[in-house]
XYZ file of C-alpha atoms in Angstrom:
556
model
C 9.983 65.551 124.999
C 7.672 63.131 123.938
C 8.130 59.130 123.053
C 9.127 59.252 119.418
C 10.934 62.653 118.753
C 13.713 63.243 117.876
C 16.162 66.281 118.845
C 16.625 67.436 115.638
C 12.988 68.665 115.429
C 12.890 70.256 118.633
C 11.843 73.561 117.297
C 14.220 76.301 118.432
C 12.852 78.234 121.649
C 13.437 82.258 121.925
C 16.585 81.306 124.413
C 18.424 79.991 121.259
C 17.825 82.473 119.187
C 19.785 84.311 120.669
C 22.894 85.782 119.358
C 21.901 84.893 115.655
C 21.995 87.610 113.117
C 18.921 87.693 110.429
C 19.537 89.189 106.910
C 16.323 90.488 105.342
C 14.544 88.233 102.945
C 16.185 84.928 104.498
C 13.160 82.145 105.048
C 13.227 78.089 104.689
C 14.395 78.590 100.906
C 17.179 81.027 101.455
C 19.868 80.976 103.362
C 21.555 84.498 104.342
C 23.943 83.717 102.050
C 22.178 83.267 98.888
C 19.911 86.424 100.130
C 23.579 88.467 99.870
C 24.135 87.430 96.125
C 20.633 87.908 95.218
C 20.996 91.300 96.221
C 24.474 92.078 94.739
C 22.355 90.984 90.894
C 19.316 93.313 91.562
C 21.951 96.246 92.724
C 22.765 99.303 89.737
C 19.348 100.040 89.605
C 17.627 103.480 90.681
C 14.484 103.081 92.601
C 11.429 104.928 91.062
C 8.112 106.494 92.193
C 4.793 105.119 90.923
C 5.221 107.890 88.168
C 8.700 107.017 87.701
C 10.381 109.520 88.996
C 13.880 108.526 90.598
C 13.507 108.522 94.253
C 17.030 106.900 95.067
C 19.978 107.115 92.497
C 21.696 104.182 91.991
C 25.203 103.791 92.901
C 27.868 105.930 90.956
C 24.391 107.171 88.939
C 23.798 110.826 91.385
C 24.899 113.550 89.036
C 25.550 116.249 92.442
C 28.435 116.972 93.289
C 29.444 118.000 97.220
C 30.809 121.270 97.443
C 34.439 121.045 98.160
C 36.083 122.809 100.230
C 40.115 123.312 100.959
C 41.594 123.572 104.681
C 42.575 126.630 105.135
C 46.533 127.062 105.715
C 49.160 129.968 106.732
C 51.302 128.287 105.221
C 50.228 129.570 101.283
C 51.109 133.343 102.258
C 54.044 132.869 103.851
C 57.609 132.758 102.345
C 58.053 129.411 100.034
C 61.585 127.969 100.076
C 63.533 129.808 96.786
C 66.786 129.711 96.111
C 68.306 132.009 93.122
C 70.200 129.777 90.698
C 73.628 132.230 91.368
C 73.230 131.579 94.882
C 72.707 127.342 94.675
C 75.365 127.263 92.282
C 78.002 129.195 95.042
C 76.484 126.910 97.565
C 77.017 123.793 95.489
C 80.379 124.912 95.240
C 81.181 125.261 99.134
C 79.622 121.662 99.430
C 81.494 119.934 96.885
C 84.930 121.715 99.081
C 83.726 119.954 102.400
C 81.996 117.335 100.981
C 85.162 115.103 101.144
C 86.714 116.341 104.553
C 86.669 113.951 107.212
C 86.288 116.899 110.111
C 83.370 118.387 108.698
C 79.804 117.301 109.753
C 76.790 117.909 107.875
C 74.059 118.296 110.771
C 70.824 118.423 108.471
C 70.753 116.686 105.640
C 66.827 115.735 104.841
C 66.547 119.542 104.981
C 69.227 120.136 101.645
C 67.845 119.283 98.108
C 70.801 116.474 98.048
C 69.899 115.922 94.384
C 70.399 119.556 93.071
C 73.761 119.558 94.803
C 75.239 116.870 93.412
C 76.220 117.062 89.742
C 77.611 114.098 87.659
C 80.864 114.816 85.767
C 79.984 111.422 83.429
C 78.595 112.989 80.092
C 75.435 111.104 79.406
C 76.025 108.487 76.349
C 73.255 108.607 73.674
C 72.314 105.146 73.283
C 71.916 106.234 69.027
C 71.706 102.573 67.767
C 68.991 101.563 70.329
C 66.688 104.728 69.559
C 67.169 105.020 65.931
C 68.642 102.254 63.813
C 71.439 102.563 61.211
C 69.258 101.985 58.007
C 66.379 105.328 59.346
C 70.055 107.793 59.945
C 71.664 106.619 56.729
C 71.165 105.617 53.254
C 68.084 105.473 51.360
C 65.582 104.966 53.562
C 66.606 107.889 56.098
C 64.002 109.691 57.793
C 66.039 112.650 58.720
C 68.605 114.759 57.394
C 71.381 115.188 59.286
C 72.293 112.533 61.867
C 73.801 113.082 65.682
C 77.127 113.311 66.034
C 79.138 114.068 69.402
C 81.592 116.101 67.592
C 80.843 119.717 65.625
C 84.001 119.487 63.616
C 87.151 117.604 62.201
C 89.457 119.186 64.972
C 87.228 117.617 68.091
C 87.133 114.389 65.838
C 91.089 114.159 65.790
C 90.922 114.924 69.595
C 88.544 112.385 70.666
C 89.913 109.703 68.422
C 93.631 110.156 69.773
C 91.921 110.139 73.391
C 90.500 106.861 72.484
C 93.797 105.168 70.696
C 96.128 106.512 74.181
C 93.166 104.148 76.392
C 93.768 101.253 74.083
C 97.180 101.328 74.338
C 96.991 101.877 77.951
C 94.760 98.203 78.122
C 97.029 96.481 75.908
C 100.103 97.551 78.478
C 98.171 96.374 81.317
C 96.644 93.025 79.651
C 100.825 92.266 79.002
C 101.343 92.780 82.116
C 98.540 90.753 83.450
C 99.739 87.532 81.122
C 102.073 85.114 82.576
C 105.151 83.711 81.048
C 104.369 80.230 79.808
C 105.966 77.545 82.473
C 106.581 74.333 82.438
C 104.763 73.707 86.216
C 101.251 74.779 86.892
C 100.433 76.879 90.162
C 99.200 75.017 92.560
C 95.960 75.904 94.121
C 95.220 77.940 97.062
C 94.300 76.269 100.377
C 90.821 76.779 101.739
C 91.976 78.202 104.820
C 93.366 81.583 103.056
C 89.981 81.950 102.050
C 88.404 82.752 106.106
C 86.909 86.109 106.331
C 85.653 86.003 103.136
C 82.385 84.162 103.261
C 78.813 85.289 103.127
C 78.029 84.919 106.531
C 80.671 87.082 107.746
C 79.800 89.358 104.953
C 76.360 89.521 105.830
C 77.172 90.150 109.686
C 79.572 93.184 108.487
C 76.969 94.728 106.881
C 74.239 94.193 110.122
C 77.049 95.903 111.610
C 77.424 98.845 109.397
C 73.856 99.327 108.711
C 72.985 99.605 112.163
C 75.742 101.812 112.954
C 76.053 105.646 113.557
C 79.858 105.906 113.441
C 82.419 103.050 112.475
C 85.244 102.559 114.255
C 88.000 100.783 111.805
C 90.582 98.701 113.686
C 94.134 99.288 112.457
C 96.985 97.084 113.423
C 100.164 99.348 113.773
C 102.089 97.268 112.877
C 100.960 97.345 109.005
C 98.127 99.708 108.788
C 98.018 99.538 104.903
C 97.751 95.720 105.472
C 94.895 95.818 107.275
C 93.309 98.496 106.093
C 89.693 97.548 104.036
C 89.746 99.663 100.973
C 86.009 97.942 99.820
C 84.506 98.863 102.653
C 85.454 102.708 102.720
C 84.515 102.930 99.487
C 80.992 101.306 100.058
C 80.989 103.693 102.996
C 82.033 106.757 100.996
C 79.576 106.052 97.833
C 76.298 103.880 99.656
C 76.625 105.261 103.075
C 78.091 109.237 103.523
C 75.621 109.800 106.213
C 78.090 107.276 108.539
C 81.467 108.629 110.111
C 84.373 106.841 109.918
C 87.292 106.710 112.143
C 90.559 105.278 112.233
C 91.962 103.386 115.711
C 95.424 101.677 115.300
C 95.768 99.550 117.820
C 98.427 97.858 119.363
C 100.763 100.791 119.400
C 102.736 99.523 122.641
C 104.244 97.220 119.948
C 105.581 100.190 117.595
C 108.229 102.686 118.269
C 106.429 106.231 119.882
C 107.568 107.744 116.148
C 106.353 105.571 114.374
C 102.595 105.724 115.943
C 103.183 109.361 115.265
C 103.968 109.034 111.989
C 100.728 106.958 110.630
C 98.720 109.017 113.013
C 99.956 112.248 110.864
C 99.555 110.428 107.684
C 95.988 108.252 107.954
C 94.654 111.916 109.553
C 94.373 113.396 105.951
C 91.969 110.882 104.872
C 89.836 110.276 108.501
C 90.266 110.741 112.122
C 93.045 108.774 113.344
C 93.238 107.745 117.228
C 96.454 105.523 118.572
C 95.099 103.123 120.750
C 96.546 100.026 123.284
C 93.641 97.999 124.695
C 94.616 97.047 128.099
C 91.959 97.314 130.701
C 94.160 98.100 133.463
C 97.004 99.912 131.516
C 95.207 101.031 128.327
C 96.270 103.993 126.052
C 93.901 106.831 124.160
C 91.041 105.541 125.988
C 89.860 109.092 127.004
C 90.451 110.208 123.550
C 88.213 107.707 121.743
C 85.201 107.936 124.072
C 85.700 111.791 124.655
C 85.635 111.923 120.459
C 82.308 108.757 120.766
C 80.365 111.460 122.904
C 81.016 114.502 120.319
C 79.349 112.035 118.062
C 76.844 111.706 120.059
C 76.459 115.606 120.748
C 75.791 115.639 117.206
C 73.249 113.257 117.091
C 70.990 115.065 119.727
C 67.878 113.707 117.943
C 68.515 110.222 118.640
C 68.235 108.744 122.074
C 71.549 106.728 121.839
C 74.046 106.426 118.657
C 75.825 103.150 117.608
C 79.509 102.752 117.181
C 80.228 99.825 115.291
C 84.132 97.937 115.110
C 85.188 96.394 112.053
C 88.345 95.569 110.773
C 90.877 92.668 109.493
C 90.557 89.291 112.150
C 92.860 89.580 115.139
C 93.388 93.377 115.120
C 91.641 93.702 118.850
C 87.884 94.753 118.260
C 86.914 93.136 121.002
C 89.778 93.706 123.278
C 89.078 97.524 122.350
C 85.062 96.882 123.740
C 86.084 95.342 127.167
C 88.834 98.131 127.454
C 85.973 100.779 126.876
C 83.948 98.972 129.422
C 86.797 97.977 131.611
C 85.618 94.619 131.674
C 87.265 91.653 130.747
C 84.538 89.587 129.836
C 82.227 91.780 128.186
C 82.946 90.331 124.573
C 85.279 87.002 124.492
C 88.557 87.809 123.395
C 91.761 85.039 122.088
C 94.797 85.701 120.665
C 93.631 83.685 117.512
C 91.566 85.051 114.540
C 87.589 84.030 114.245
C 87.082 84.013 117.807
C 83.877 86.535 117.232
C 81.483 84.291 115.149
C 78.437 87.013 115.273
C 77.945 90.273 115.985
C 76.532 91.976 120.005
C 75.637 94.801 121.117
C 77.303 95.998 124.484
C 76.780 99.191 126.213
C 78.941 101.831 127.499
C 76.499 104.327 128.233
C 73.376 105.656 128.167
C 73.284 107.361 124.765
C 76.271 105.032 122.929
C 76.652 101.309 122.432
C 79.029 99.446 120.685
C 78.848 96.851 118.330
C 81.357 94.284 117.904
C 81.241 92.391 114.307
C 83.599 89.144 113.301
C 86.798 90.154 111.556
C 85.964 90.729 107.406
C 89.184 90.033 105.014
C 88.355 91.779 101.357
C 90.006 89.481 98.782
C 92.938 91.197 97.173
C 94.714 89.318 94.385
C 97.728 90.792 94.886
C 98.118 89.273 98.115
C 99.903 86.520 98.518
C 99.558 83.247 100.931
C 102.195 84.506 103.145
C 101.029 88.067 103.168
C 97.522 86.467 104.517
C 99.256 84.377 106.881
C 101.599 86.962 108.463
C 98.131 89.521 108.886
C 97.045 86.820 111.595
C 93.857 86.251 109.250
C 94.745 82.505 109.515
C 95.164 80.370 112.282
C 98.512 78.767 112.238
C 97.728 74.972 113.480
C 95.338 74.712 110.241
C 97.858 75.531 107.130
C 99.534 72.861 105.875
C 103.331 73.612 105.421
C 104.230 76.423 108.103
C 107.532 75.895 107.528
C 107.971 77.518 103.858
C 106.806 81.358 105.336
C 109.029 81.650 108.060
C 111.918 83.305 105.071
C 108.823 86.101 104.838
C 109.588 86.401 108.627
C 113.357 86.662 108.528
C 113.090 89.183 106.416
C 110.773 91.155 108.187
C 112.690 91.100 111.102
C 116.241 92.502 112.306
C 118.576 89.560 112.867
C 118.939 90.869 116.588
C 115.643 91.084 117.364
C 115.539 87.075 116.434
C 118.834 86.641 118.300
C 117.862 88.497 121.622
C 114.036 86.532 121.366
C 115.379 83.094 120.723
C 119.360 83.594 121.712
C 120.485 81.813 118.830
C 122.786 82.792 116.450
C 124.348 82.554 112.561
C 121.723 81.366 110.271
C 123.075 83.871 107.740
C 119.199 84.853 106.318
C 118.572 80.775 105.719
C 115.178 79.738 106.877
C 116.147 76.106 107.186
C 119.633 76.666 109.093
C 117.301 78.874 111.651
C 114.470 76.261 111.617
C 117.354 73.234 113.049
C 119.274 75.837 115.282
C 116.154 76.743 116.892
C 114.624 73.205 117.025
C 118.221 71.891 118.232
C 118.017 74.324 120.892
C 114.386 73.640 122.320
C 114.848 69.744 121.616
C 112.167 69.567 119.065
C 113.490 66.702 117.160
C 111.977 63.578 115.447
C 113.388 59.976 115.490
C 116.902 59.539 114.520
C 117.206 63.536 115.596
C 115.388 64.727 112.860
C 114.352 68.378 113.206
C 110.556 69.152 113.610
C 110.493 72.067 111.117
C 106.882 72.110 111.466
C 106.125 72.414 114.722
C 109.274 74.992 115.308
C 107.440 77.025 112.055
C 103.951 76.677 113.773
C 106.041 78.822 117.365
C 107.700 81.338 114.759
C 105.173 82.510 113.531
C 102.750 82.392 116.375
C 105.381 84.653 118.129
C 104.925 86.916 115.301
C 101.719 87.565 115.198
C 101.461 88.102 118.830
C 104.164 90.451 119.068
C 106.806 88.482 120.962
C 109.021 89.405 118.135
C 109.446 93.046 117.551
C 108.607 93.977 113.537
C 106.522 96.591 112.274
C 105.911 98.852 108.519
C 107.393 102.224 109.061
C 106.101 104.586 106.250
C 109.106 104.905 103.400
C 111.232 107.503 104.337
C 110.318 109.012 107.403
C 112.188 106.385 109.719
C 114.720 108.614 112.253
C 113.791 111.788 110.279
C 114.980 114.675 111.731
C 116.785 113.315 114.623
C 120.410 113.419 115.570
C 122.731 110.476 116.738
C 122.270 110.865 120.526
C 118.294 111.593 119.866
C 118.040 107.959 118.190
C 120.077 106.111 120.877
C 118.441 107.755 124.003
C 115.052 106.707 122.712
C 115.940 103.290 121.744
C 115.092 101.022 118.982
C 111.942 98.434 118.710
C 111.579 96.376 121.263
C 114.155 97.405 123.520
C 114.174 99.631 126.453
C 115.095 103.173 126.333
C 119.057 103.840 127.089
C 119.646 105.229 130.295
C 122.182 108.229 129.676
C 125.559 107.891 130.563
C 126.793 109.660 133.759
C 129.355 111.711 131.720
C 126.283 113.326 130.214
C 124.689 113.818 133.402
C 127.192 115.995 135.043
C 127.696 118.248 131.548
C 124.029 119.079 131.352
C 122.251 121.160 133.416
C 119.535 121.287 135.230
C 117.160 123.713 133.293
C 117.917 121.653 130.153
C 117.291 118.043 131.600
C 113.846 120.204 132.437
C 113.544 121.178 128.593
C 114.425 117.268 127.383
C 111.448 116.145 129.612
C 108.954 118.975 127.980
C 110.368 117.977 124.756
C 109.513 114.215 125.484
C 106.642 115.047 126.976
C 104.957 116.744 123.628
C 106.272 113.585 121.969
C 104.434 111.416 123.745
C 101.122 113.537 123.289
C 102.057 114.190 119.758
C 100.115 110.305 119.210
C 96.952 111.423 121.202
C 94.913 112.639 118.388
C 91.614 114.689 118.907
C 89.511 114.739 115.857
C 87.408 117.446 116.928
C 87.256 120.773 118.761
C 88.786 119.526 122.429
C 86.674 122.272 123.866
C 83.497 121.122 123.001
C 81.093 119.858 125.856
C 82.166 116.159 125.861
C 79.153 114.750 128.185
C 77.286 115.521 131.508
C 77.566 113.808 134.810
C 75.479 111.090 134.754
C 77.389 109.749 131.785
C 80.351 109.678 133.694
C 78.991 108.270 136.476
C 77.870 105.546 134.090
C 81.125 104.607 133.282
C 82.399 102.128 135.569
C 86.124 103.196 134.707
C 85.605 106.947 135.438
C 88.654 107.324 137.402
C 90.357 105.737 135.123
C 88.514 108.386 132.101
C 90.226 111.111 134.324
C 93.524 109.862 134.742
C 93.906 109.004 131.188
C 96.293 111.770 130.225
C 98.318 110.340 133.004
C 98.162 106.676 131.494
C 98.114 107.516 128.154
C 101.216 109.654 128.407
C 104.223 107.805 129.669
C 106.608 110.745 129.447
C 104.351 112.703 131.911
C 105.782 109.978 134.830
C 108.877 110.777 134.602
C 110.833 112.630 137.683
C 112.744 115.683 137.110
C 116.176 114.736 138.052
C-alpha cells in the first residue's frame, strides 16, 4: 500500500469476495436488507404484458385449480368395523361382569371403543336456572308455556321429595355425631412427627412410582393388614389408572400364626391377588410365587420389552427388604428396621424383561386414626415423639400377658402401664437419681420391640380365630410365638403309622394352603435365559421346599 492510505479503503479484491451472498438490486444505497422490504411493498401485484395482459398472477390471485387426486386404498371396499346395537349392548354387559375382577386381564384395550362401553348411572342435572332464568319460565314475562320439570306427576313428586327428606335426616345424624360434647379442656395439638409420610415430596415420588409402573405390588404387614392397607391409593388406581394391576403381598408372615396368613390370604383374594410373603434372602418364603406370578405379567405384556413392578405401601412394611430378597442381594436397596429409610425412589433389576421399583413409604391421612394407632404402624420413629411412655397401655392391650411375661420375665402388673413401666425398668436397672424409674427410655424399648416383632401380637380377622379345629388340633400347632408342641409319647404309641402319614399330608396342604397363585399355574412362566438371569435360581427351584415348612418334616 501506498504512504497515506488507509486500510479501510483498500478496495475489496475477488479473494474476499468470497463467500458473500448478493441479493438483486443491492448497490452503495441499499443494503440487502432494505432491498428485502422493498420487495415485500411492491409484492400483490400481477405482472403484465406491454398490452396488459397478465403474464404472472400474483400471489393467492391464479383462479386454476390443480386437479386433485385421492390415494387410492383397499381399505374403502373392505369390511368397516360395525357393531349391531343388540350385540354392543350384550357385550357391554359381559364387560361391566369382569370389569371389576381382579383375575381377569383385558389384553387390548386401544382396540375397544372404551367410551361406548362405559355408561354413567348419574342422571345428568339440568342446570334450569343457569340456561333460562326464573322471570322467562314464570310469571308475566314468560317466553314459554310450560316449564321443565323432572317429575310427570304428583305420585313421582311425593317419591322424590321423601327421597330427599330420608338424605337430610341422614346428614343431620351424621353432623350429631360429628359434634363434640362441649369440655372444659381443649385438645391439644398433634405433634409434627405423626404427620411423616404425608408430605408432597413423598407424594410426588409415589406417584413417579405408580405412573411408571406396569403392575403394583402393595406391601401388607400381617400383622394388621387393614392398618396398613392404602384405601386412596386403590381407589386412584381403580378410577385414574385401570390399565395397572394390583397385587397384594403381606409380608412378614413368619411373625403370624400359619392360620392366620391363611385366613387374610382367603379374605384380601376377593378384592386382588393376595401372595404371603417373608423377605429373607437366605430363608425367604413365596419367593417363587411372586416372581413366577411377575413373569405372567410380563407374558401379558409381550409388546413391551420389559414391564415395571412398582412397591408401595405404609413405611416399615419391608419394600425394600422384599427387592434384595427378589435379587438375593443384601445391598441392592438399603434396608433399617426404622421407617423413612428410602428417601427416593430406584429402579433395580431382576431380569431382563422386569424391574422393580422401590418408592419411600406413603401414609394417607385418616382422621380416625389416632396418635397411638400411627405410632404402633411403625410410621414413626420412636426416639422422635415426645412422651413414649403414655402408648405403651395401647400395647398391653394388644398383647397376651404371657407373651410380655415370657419376652421380659416379669410378672403382675395387673393391665397397669405404669406398674409394668417400674417392674421392667427395676429389672434392667434403668433408673434415675434417687432410683427414679426411666419410664421413657423403658417406653422408647417397648415399643421398639413391638414394632420389630420381638413381641408376638397380630389382628386376626373377627371370628375366624381356631375355627374349625378341635382341642388337640390347637395345642399341637401351638399358639403365637411359641414353638409347636411336640406330642406326647402316650399319643405316639396309640396312633399308627398310616395315620401319623395322613397328619403330615394334612399339615402339609396347610402349609401350601398360604402359597397363593393368582393365575393359571400352568401357564409358561419364563424361558431359560431368564432363569439363568436370576442369580438365586437354585434357590427359584427349591422354593416349594423353603416356602413349605411342613414338606421337611420326617415320617416317623
Amino acid at each position: 500500500m501506498g504512504q497515506g492510505k488507509k486500510e479501510s479503503n483498500r478496495t475489496a479484491t475477488e479473494k474476499d469476495r468470497i463467500g458473500i451472498k448478493r441479493v438483486k438490486g443491492e448497490n452503495f444505497y441499499r443494503d440487502a436488507k432494505k432491498v428485502k422490504q422493498v420487495n415485500i411493498l411492491r409484492g400483490g401485484h400481477a405482472t403484465r404484458d406491454a398490452q396488459g395482459n397478465i403474464t404472472q398472477a400474483a400471489a393467492y390471485q391464479s383462479k386454476e385449480k390443480p386437479k386433485a387426486r385421492i390415494e387410492p386404498n383397499r381399505k374403502w371396499f373392505g369390511n368397516t368395523r360395525v357393531i349391531a346395537q343388540n350385540a354392543l349392548s350384550q357385550f357391554r354387559e359381559n364387560m361391566g361382569a369382569k370389569v371389576n375382577d381382579p383375575y381377569s386381564v383385558l389384553l387390548h384395550r386401544n382396540k375397544l371403543p372404551m367410551s361406548l362401553l362405559k355408561t354413567s348411572d348419574k342422571i345428568p342435572r339440568m342446570q334450569v336456572v343457569e340456561n333460562e332464568s326464573y322471570s322467562s319460565t314464570f310469571g308475566p314475562k314468560a317466553q314459554r308455556k310450560r316449564p321443565k320439570l323432572q317429575v310427570g306427576n304428583l305420585e313421582e313428586l311425593v317419591v322424590n321429595t321423601v327421597e330427599s327428606d330420608a338424605k337430610f335426616q341422614d346428614r343431620l345424624e351424621n353432623e350429631a355425631h360429628l359434634q363434640t360434647e362441649p369440655t372444659d379442656y381443649v385438645q391439644e395439638a398433634r405433634e409434627a412427627v405423626f404427620y411423616k409420610g404425608q408430605s408432597r415430596r413423598i407424594w410426588n415420588e409415589l406417584y413417579k412410582v405408580i405412573d411408571s409402573s406396569d403392575v403394583i405390588i402393595h406391601v401388607l404387614d400381617a400383622r394388621d393388614p387393614y392398618g396398613t392397607r392404602c384405601k386412596s391409593v386403590e381407589q386412584y388406581l381403580k378410577n385414574d389408572a385401570p390399565h395397572k394391576h394390583l397385587i397384594y403381598v403381606l409380608n412378614k408372615c413368619d411373625l403370624v400364626p400359619t392360620w392366620a396368613a391363611a385366613e387374610w390370604v382367603k379374605k384380601l383374594s376377593k378384592d386382588y391377588p393376595t401372595l404371603a410373603f417373608h423377605a429373607s434372602v437366605n430363608n425367604s418364603f413365596g419367593k417363587g410365587s411372586l416372581i413366577q406370578l411377575l413373569r405372567q405379567f410380563s407374558i401379558l405384556h409381550k409388546d413391551k420389552k420389559q414391564i415395571s413392578v412398582g412397591l408401595i405401601g405404609y413405611p416399615n412394611t419391608g419394600k425394600s427388604s422384599i427387592i434384595n430378597t427378589l435379587v438375593a442381594n443384601k445391598e441392592a436397596t438399603k434396608v433399617a428396621p426404622i421407617p423413612g429409610e428410602t428417601k427416593i425412589w430406584q429402579y433395580v433389576r431382576l431380569t431382563r424383561k422386569i424391574y422393580l421399583i422401590d418408592c419411600p413409604g406413603v401414609c394417607p391421612p385418616n382422621p380416625e386414626d389416632t396418635e397411638t394407632d400411627i405410632l404402633l404402624r411403625g410410621v414413626v420413629r420412636v426416639e422422635r415423639v415426645a412422651n413414649p411412655e403414655q402408648h405403651i397401655q395401647a400395647v398391653l392391650n394388644r398383647c397376651k400377658p404371657h407373651h410380655l411375661e415370657r419376652t421380659y420375665d416379669i410378672r403382675g402388673w395387673d393391665n397397669d402401664a405404669a406398674k409394668f413401666l417400674e417392674l421392667l425398668a427395676r429389672k434392667g436397672g434403668k433408673l434415675l437419681k434417687g432410683g427414679e424409674v426411666d419410664e421413657t427410655a423403658v417406653s422408647k424399648m417397648v415399643l421398639n420391640d413391638f414394632m420389630r416383632g420381638k413381641i408376638p401380637w397380630f389382628c386376626p380377622l373377627k371370628g375366624d380365630e381356631n375355627a374349625g379345629e378341635s382341642g388337640k388340633e390347637a395345642r399341637l400347632r401351638g399358639r403365637l410365638g411359641e414353638m409347636r408342641m411336640k406330642r406326647d409319647r402316650a399319643d405316639d404309641t396309640t396312633e399308627s403309622e398310616g395315620q401319623r402319614v395322613a397328619d403330615d399330608e394334612s399339615a402339609t396342604a396347610a402349609g401350601e394352603s398360604t402359597d397363593f397363585f393368582a393365575f393359571d399355574s400352568e401357564a409358561d412362566t419364563g424361558s431359560a435365559d431368564e432363569d439363568q438371569e436370576l442369580e438365586d435360581g437354585a434357590d427359584v427351584a427349591n422354593s416349594g421346599l423353603k416356602d413349605n415348612p411342613a414338606k421337611k418334616r420326617k415320617v416317623a
